JSON list of C-alpha atoms in Angstrom, two decimals:
[
{"chain": "A", "resi": 1, "resn": "MET", "atom": "CA", "xyz": [-18.10, 1.27, -1.20]},
{"chain": "A", "resi": 2, "resn": "GLN", "atom": "CA", "xyz": [-14.77, -0.18, -2.61]},
{"chain": "A", "resi": 3, "resn": "THR", "atom": "CA", "xyz": [-11.92, 2.06, -2.87]},
{"chain": "A", "resi": 4, "resn": "LEU", "atom": "CA", "xyz": [-8.50, 0.84, -5.00]},
{"chain": "A", "resi": 5, "resn": "PHE", "atom": "CA", "xyz": [-5.61, 3.22, -3.80]},
{"chain": "A", "resi": 6, "resn": "ILE", "atom": "CA", "xyz": [-2.35, 2.18, -6.26]},
{"chain": "A", "resi": 7, "resn": "LEU", "atom": "CA", "xyz": [0.73, 3.26, -4.97]},
{"chain": "A", "resi": 8, "resn": "ASN", "atom": "CA", "xyz": [4.15, 4.12, -7.18]},
{"chain": "A", "resi": 9, "resn": "ASP", "atom": "CA", "xyz": [5.97, 6.51, -4.91]},
{"chain": "A", "resi": 10, "resn": "ALA", "atom": "CA", "xyz": [8.97, 5.36, -2.57]},
{"chain": "A", "resi": 11, "resn": "PRO", "atom": "CA", "xyz": [7.91, 5.06, 0.97]},
{"chain": "A", "resi": 12, "resn": "TYR", "atom": "CA", "xyz": [10.36, 7.69, 2.01]},
{"chain": "A", "resi": 13, "resn": "GLY", "atom": "CA", "xyz": [11.46, 10.91, -0.16]},
{"chain": "A", "resi": 14, "resn": "THR", "atom": "CA", "xyz": [8.39, 12.49, -1.11]},
{"chain": "A", "resi": 15, "resn": "GLU", "atom": "CA", "xyz": [5.23, 12.60, 1.18]},
{"chain": "A", "resi": 16, "resn": "ARG", "atom": "CA", "xyz": [2.88, 10.92, -1.68]},
{"chain": "A", "resi": 17, "resn": "SER", "atom": "CA", "xyz": [2.87, 7.24, -0.52]},
{"chain": "A", "resi": 18, "resn": "TYR", "atom": "CA", "xyz": [2.63, 8.41, 3.34]},
{"chain": "A", "resi": 19, "resn": "ASN", "atom": "CA", "xyz": [-0.61, 10.71, 2.21]},
{"chain": "A", "resi": 20, "resn": "ALA", "atom": "CA", "xyz": [-2.16, 7.83, 0.48]},
{"chain": "A", "resi": 21, "resn": "LEU", "atom": "CA", "xyz": [-1.84, 5.37, 3.56]},
{"chain": "A", "resi": 22, "resn": "ARG", "atom": "CA", "xyz": [-2.86, 7.99, 5.75]},
{"chain": "A", "resi": 23, "resn": "LEU", "atom": "CA", "xyz": [-5.84, 8.38, 3.42]},
{"chain": "A", "resi": 24, "resn": "ALA", "atom": "CA", "xyz": [-6.31, 5.17, 3.18]},
{"chain": "A", "resi": 25, "resn": "LYS", "atom": "CA", "xyz": [-6.59, 4.54, 6.53]},
{"chain": "A", "resi": 26, "resn": "ALA", "atom": "CA", "xyz": [-9.14, 7.43, 7.35]},
{"chain": "A", "resi": 27, "resn": "LEU", "atom": "CA", "xyz": [-11.56, 5.70, 4.60]},
{"chain": "A", "resi": 28, "resn": "GLY", "atom": "CA", "xyz": [-11.39, 2.56, 5.80]},
{"chain": "A", "resi": 29, "resn": "LYS", "atom": "CA", "xyz": [-12.35, 3.50, 9.07]},
{"chain": "A", "resi": 30, "resn": "ARG", "atom": "CA", "xyz": [-15.82, 4.71, 7.50]},
{"chain": "A", "resi": 31, "resn": "GLU", "atom": "CA", "xyz": [-19.23, 2.76, 7.99]},
{"chain": "A", "resi": 32, "resn": "GLY", "atom": "CA", "xyz": [-19.50, 0.99, 4.85]},
{"chain": "A", "resi": 33, "resn": "GLU", "atom": "CA", "xyz": [-16.16, 1.11, 3.06]},
{"chain": "A", "resi": 34, "resn": "SER", "atom": "CA", "xyz": [-13.59, -0.80, 2.32]},
{"chain": "A", "resi": 35, "resn": "VAL", "atom": "CA", "xyz": [-10.42, -0.17, 0.85]},
{"chain": "A", "resi": 36, "resn": "ARG", "atom": "CA", "xyz": [-7.53, -2.69, -0.98]},
{"chain": "A", "resi": 37, "resn": "ILE", "atom": "CA", "xyz": [-4.17, -0.73, -1.82]},
{"chain": "A", "resi": 38, "resn": "PHE", "atom": "CA", "xyz": [-1.64, -2.42, -4.29]},
{"chain": "A", "resi": 39, "resn": "LEU", "atom": "CA", "xyz": [2.00, -1.52, -4.19]},
{"chain": "A", "resi": 40, "resn": "MET", "atom": "CA", "xyz": [3.99, -1.04, -7.57]},
{"chain": "A", "resi": 41, "resn": "GLY", "atom": "CA", "xyz": [7.09, -0.01, -8.55]},
{"chain": "A", "resi": 42, "resn": "ASP", "atom": "CA", "xyz": [8.89, 1.86, -5.75]},
{"chain": "A", "resi": 43, "resn": "ALA", "atom": "CA", "xyz": [5.83, 1.49, -3.49]},
{"chain": "A", "resi": 44, "resn": "VAL", "atom": "CA", "xyz": [6.52, -1.74, -2.38]},
{"chain": "A", "resi": 45, "resn": "ALA", "atom": "CA", "xyz": [9.09, -0.96, -0.60]},
{"chain": "A", "resi": 46, "resn": "CYS", "atom": "CA", "xyz": [6.41, 1.07, 1.90]},
{"chain": "A", "resi": 47, "resn": "ALA", "atom": "CA", "xyz": [5.16, -3.14, 2.71]},
{"chain": "A", "resi": 48, "resn": "LYS", "atom": "CA", "xyz": [9.29, -4.03, 3.85]},
{"chain": "A", "resi": 49, "resn": "ALA", "atom": "CA", "xyz": [9.36, -5.47, 7.39]},
{"chain": "A", "resi": 50, "resn": "GLY", "atom": "CA", "xyz": [11.85, -4.19, 9.97]},
{"chain": "A", "resi": 51, "resn": "GLN", "atom": "CA", "xyz": [12.18, -0.88, 8.86]},
{"chain": "A", "resi": 52, "resn": "LYS", "atom": "CA", "xyz": [13.94, 1.96, 11.03]},
{"chain": "A", "resi": 53, "resn": "VAL", "atom": "CA", "xyz": [13.12, 5.47, 10.72]},
{"chain": "A", "resi": 54, "resn": "PRO", "atom": "CA", "xyz": [14.46, 8.02, 13.23]},
{"chain": "A", "resi": 55, "resn": "GLU", "atom": "CA", "xyz": [12.47, 8.43, 16.11]},
{"chain": "A", "resi": 56, "resn": "GLY", "atom": "CA", "xyz": [9.34, 10.71, 15.61]},
{"chain": "A", "resi": 57, "resn": "TYR", "atom": "CA", "xyz": [9.29, 9.49, 11.82]},
{"chain": "A", "resi": 58, "resn": "TYR", "atom": "CA", "xyz": [6.69, 7.99, 10.58]},
{"chain": "A", "resi": 59, "resn": "ASN", "atom": "CA", "xyz": [7.10, 4.19, 9.54]},
{"chain": "A", "resi": 60, "resn": "ALA", "atom": "CA", "xyz": [5.61, 3.03, 6.18]},
{"chain": "A", "resi": 61, "resn": "GLY", "atom": "CA", "xyz": [5.88, -0.60, 7.11]},
{"chain": "A", "resi": 62, "resn": "ASP", "atom": "CA", "xyz": [3.33, 0.39, 10.07]},
{"chain": "A", "resi": 63, "resn": "MET", "atom": "CA", "xyz": [0.95, 2.15, 8.14]},
{"chain": "A", "resi": 64, "resn": "VAL", "atom": "CA", "xyz": [0.69, -0.64, 5.90]},
{"chain": "A", "resi": 65, "resn": "ARG", "atom": "CA", "xyz": [-0.42, -2.69, 8.49]},
{"chain": "A", "resi": 66, "resn": "MET", "atom": "CA", "xyz": [-2.96, -0.50, 9.83]},
{"chain": "A", "resi": 67, "resn": "VAL", "atom": "CA", "xyz": [-4.68, 0.24, 7.07]},
{"chain": "A", "resi": 68, "resn": "GLY", "atom": "CA", "xyz": [-6.72, -2.35, 7.35]},
{"chain": "A", "resi": 69, "resn": "GLY", "atom": "CA", "xyz": [-7.42, -3.52, 3.94]},
{"chain": "A", "resi": 70, "resn": "GLU", "atom": "CA", "xyz": [-5.59, -6.49, 1.61]},
{"chain": "A", "resi": 71, "resn": "VAL", "atom": "CA", "xyz": [-2.66, -4.91, 0.17]},
{"chain": "A", "resi": 72, "resn": "GLY", "atom": "CA", "xyz": [-0.88, -6.29, -2.94]},
{"chain": "A", "resi": 73, "resn": "LEU", "atom": "CA", "xyz": [2.48, -6.30, -4.02]},
{"chain": "A", "resi": 74, "resn": "CYS", "atom": "CA", "xyz": [3.73, -6.22, -7.77]},
{"chain": "A", "resi": 75, "resn": "GLY", "atom": "CA", "xyz": [5.67, -9.35, -7.83]},
{"chain": "A", "resi": 76, "resn": "THR", "atom": "CA", "xyz": [8.01, -8.29, -10.60]},
{"chain": "A", "resi": 77, "resn": "CYS", "atom": "CA", "xyz": [8.47, -4.93, -9.13]},
{"chain": "A", "resi": 78, "resn": "MET", "atom": "CA", "xyz": [9.45, -7.18, -5.36]},
{"chain": "A", "resi": 79, "resn": "ASP", "atom": "CA", "xyz": [11.79, -9.26, -8.01]},
{"chain": "A", "resi": 80, "resn": "ALA", "atom": "CA", "xyz": [13.71, -6.23, -9.57]},
{"chain": "A", "resi": 81, "resn": "ARG", "atom": "CA", "xyz": [14.05, -4.66, -5.51]},
{"chain": "A", "resi": 82, "resn": "GLY", "atom": "CA", "xyz": [14.56, -7.86, -4.49]},
{"chain": "A", "resi": 83, "resn": "ILE", "atom": "CA", "xyz": [12.00, -8.47, -1.85]},
{"chain": "A", "resi": 84, "resn": "THR", "atom": "CA", "xyz": [10.77, -11.87, -1.12]},
{"chain": "A", "resi": 85, "resn": "PRO", "atom": "CA", "xyz": [7.49, -12.34, 0.53]},
{"chain": "A", "resi": 86, "resn": "SER", "atom": "CA", "xyz": [8.94, -13.63, 3.78]},
{"chain": "A", "resi": 87, "resn": "ASP", "atom": "CA", "xyz": [10.59, -9.44, 3.56]},
{"chain": "A", "resi": 88, "resn": "VAL", "atom": "CA", "xyz": [6.93, -7.94, 3.40]},
{"chain": "A", "resi": 89, "resn": "VAL", "atom": "CA", "xyz": [4.78, -6.86, 6.83]},
{"chain": "A", "resi": 90, "resn": "GLU", "atom": "CA", "xyz": [2.08, -9.17, 7.97]},
{"chain": "A", "resi": 91, "resn": "GLY", "atom": "CA", "xyz": [-1.48, -8.53, 5.75]},
{"chain": "A", "resi": 92, "resn": "ALA", "atom": "CA", "xyz": [0.63, -7.98, 2.65]},
{"chain": "A", "resi": 93, "resn": "GLN", "atom": "CA", "xyz": [1.03, -10.33, 0.05]},
{"chain": "A", "resi": 94, "resn": "ARG", "atom": "CA", "xyz": [2.87, -10.76, -3.23]},
{"chain": "A", "resi": 95, "resn": "SER", "atom": "CA", "xyz": [0.28, -10.40, -6.39]},
{"chain": "A", "resi": 96, "resn": "THR", "atom": "CA", "xyz": [0.19, -9.98, -10.05]},
{"chain": "A", "resi": 97, "resn": "LEU", "atom": "CA", "xyz": [-1.05, -7.60, -13.18]},
{"chain": "A", "resi": 98, "resn": "LEU", "atom": "CA", "xyz": [-4.00, -9.51, -13.27]},
{"chain": "A", "resi": 99, "resn": "GLU", "atom": "CA", "xyz": [-5.15, -9.66, -9.84]},
{"chain": "A", "resi": 100, "resn": "LEU", "atom": "CA", "xyz": [-4.86, -5.30, -10.23]},
{"chain": "A", "resi": 101, "resn": "ALA", "atom": "CA", "xyz": [-6.58, -5.43, -13.00]},
{"chain": "A", "resi": 102, "resn": "ALA", "atom": "CA", "xyz": [-9.32, -7.60, -11.16]},
{"chain": "A", "resi": 103, "resn": "TRP", "atom": "CA", "xyz": [-9.24, -5.20, -8.11]},
{"chain": "A", "resi": 104, "resn": "THR", "atom": "CA", "xyz": [-9.61, -2.09, -10.44]},
{"chain": "A", "resi": 105, "resn": "ALA", "atom": "CA", "xyz": [-12.85, -3.60, -12.54]},
{"chain": "A", "resi": 106, "resn": "GLU", "atom": "CA", "xyz": [-14.74, -4.36, -8.86]},
{"chain": "A", "resi": 107, "resn": "ALA", "atom": "CA", "xyz": [-13.30, -1.11, -7.22]},
{"chain": "A", "resi": 108, "resn": "ASP", "atom": "CA", "xyz": [-16.21, 1.90, -7.25]},
{"chain": "A", "resi": 109, "resn": "LYS", "atom": "CA", "xyz": [-13.36, 4.14, -6.97]},
{"chain": "A", "resi": 110, "resn": "VAL", "atom": "CA", "xyz": [-9.76, 3.98, -8.03]},
{"chain": "A", "resi": 111, "resn": "LEU", "atom": "CA", "xyz": [-6.95, 6.63, -6.45]},
{"chain": "A", "resi": 112, "resn": "VAL", "atom": "CA", "xyz": [-3.58, 6.36, -7.78]},
{"chain": "A", "resi": 113, "resn": "PHE", "atom": "CA", "xyz": [-0.39, 8.03, -6.01]}
]
């Protein structure tokens, strides 16, 4: 089963992106399941490398790396926020709306956060 997660919210402030990443990680560990994540809008900041958060607080960048599936970031959204491909965590990559459309068409389930 292929599940696509589309995240729109910033990594901090609400817990929407945090909970989506938790669910994606848990689902990706199940037998026969694969996940893809597409970050757009303020959610592209979830994949920013080098995040320094208070001790005991979750790190969205670490969570993105631990999901284990493909992670695409909206290139237009990255540009609008001054995030370059070298700014993102390992395993995440700049992507396009065309790739999101292809991932959506291929997915068995699409979850939007």
